[in-house]
């Protein structure tokens, strides 16, 4: 799913729980960076290898009142923005050829 898709999935699960009260929703996401792994020796290109790794997470969301006593976190507010139509945002990310 990737970093940004997790937020979209949690927002969608929240909307589903609001439409169907007294239910549960599970969001499972995974990050696979093998495709973008940089195998070269250019130090400036190695930083993403250190920052972005493979992993996964899961969250169980509930709209049941009785579960609020046991919850470790509470989703108070969620804001999503989309900048894909802005050409500056689109051109910010680019791929470099490996030498």
Short mmCIF file of C-alpha atoms in Angstrom, two decimals:
data_model
loop_
_atom_site.label_atom_id
_atom_site.label_comp_id
_atom_site.label_asym_id
_atom_site.label_seq_id
_atom_site.Cartn_x
_atom_site.Cartn_y
_atom_site.Cartn_z
CA UNK A 1 0.00 0.00 0.00
CA UNK A 2 2.77 2.44 0.76
CA UNK A 3 2.94 5.31 3.20
CA UNK A 4 0.21 7.49 1.76
CA UNK A 5 -2.17 4.60 1.04
CA UNK A 6 -2.27 3.73 4.75
CA UNK A 7 -3.89 7.06 5.52
CA UNK A 8 -6.41 6.54 2.73
CA UNK A 9 -7.21 3.04 4.05
CA UNK A 10 -7.71 4.28 7.64
CA UNK A 11 -9.93 7.10 6.35
CA UNK A 12 -11.98 4.62 4.31
CA UNK A 13 -12.29 2.26 7.31
CA UNK A 14 -13.46 5.18 9.46
CA UNK A 15 -16.12 6.07 6.88
CA UNK A 16 -17.28 2.44 6.72
CA UNK A 17 -17.56 2.29 10.53
CA UNK A 18 -19.55 5.52 10.60
CA UNK A 19 -21.97 4.09 8.03
CA UNK A 20 -22.15 0.70 9.80
CA UNK A 21 -22.02 1.34 13.56
CA UNK A 22 -21.12 -1.32 16.13
CA UNK A 23 -18.61 -3.07 13.88
CA UNK A 24 -14.90 -3.65 13.46
CA UNK A 25 -12.55 -2.84 10.60
CA UNK A 26 -9.02 -4.13 10.07
CA UNK A 27 -6.46 -2.24 7.98
CA UNK A 28 -3.37 -4.22 6.97
CA UNK A 29 -0.64 -2.50 4.99
CA UNK A 30 2.78 -3.49 3.70
CA UNK A 31 5.73 -1.59 2.30
CA UNK A 32 7.96 -3.35 -0.22
CA UNK A 33 10.94 -1.30 -1.34
CA UNK A 34 12.83 -3.97 -3.25
CA UNK A 35 11.88 -2.43 -6.58
CA UNK A 36 13.45 0.92 -5.65
CA UNK A 37 16.51 -0.49 -3.88
CA UNK A 38 19.69 1.28 -5.00
CA UNK A 39 22.58 -1.20 -5.38
CA UNK A 40 25.25 1.37 -6.36
CA UNK A 41 27.99 3.17 -4.42
CA UNK A 42 26.91 6.81 -4.80
CA UNK A 43 26.48 7.91 -1.16
CA UNK A 44 23.85 10.54 -1.97
CA UNK A 45 21.67 7.82 -3.51
CA UNK A 46 22.07 5.44 -0.53
CA UNK A 47 20.07 7.56 1.91
CA UNK A 48 16.64 6.23 0.81
CA UNK A 49 17.95 2.69 1.42
CA UNK A 50 18.44 3.66 5.07
CA UNK A 51 15.21 5.63 5.53
CA UNK A 52 12.72 3.41 3.71
CA UNK A 53 12.68 -0.29 4.52
CA UNK A 54 10.34 -3.24 4.15
CA UNK A 55 7.68 -3.78 6.76
CA UNK A 56 4.02 -4.17 7.50
CA UNK A 57 1.47 -3.07 10.05
CA UNK A 58 -2.10 -3.74 11.06
CA UNK A 59 -4.66 -1.76 12.99
CA UNK A 60 -8.03 -2.83 14.35
CA UNK A 61 -10.62 -0.06 14.38
CA UNK A 62 -13.83 -0.34 16.35
CA UNK A 63 -17.00 1.72 16.56
CA UNK A 64 -18.23 -0.08 19.69
CA UNK A 65 -18.51 2.08 22.81
CA UNK A 66 -17.38 -0.73 25.10
CA UNK A 67 -14.05 -0.95 23.26
CA UNK A 68 -13.18 2.67 24.05
CA UNK A 69 -12.19 1.63 27.59
CA UNK A 70 -9.50 -0.70 26.27
CA UNK A 71 -8.27 1.38 23.33
CA UNK A 72 -4.69 2.63 23.39
CA UNK A 73 -5.35 5.32 20.78
CA UNK A 74 -8.31 7.31 19.55
CA UNK A 75 -8.73 8.62 16.01
CA UNK A 76 -9.70 12.23 16.64
CA UNK A 77 -9.14 13.94 13.32
CA UNK A 78 -7.91 12.90 9.88
CA UNK A 79 -7.14 15.26 7.00
CA UNK A 80 -6.23 14.13 3.49
CA UNK A 81 -4.88 16.40 0.78
CA UNK A 82 -4.14 15.60 -2.83
CA UNK A 83 -1.41 17.44 -4.71
CA UNK A 84 -1.10 15.12 -7.72
CA UNK A 85 -2.67 17.65 -10.07
CA UNK A 86 -0.04 20.26 -9.14
CA UNK A 87 2.78 19.97 -11.69
CA UNK A 88 5.39 21.12 -9.13
CA UNK A 89 4.46 18.20 -6.88
CA UNK A 90 4.52 15.77 -9.78
CA UNK A 91 7.98 16.85 -10.97
CA UNK A 92 9.44 16.74 -7.44
CA UNK A 93 9.92 12.97 -7.62
CA UNK A 94 12.15 11.69 -10.38
CA UNK A 95 14.09 8.53 -11.15
CA UNK A 96 17.84 8.60 -11.76
CA UNK A 97 19.71 6.11 -13.88
CA UNK A 98 22.05 3.82 -12.00
CA UNK A 99 25.65 3.93 -13.12
#
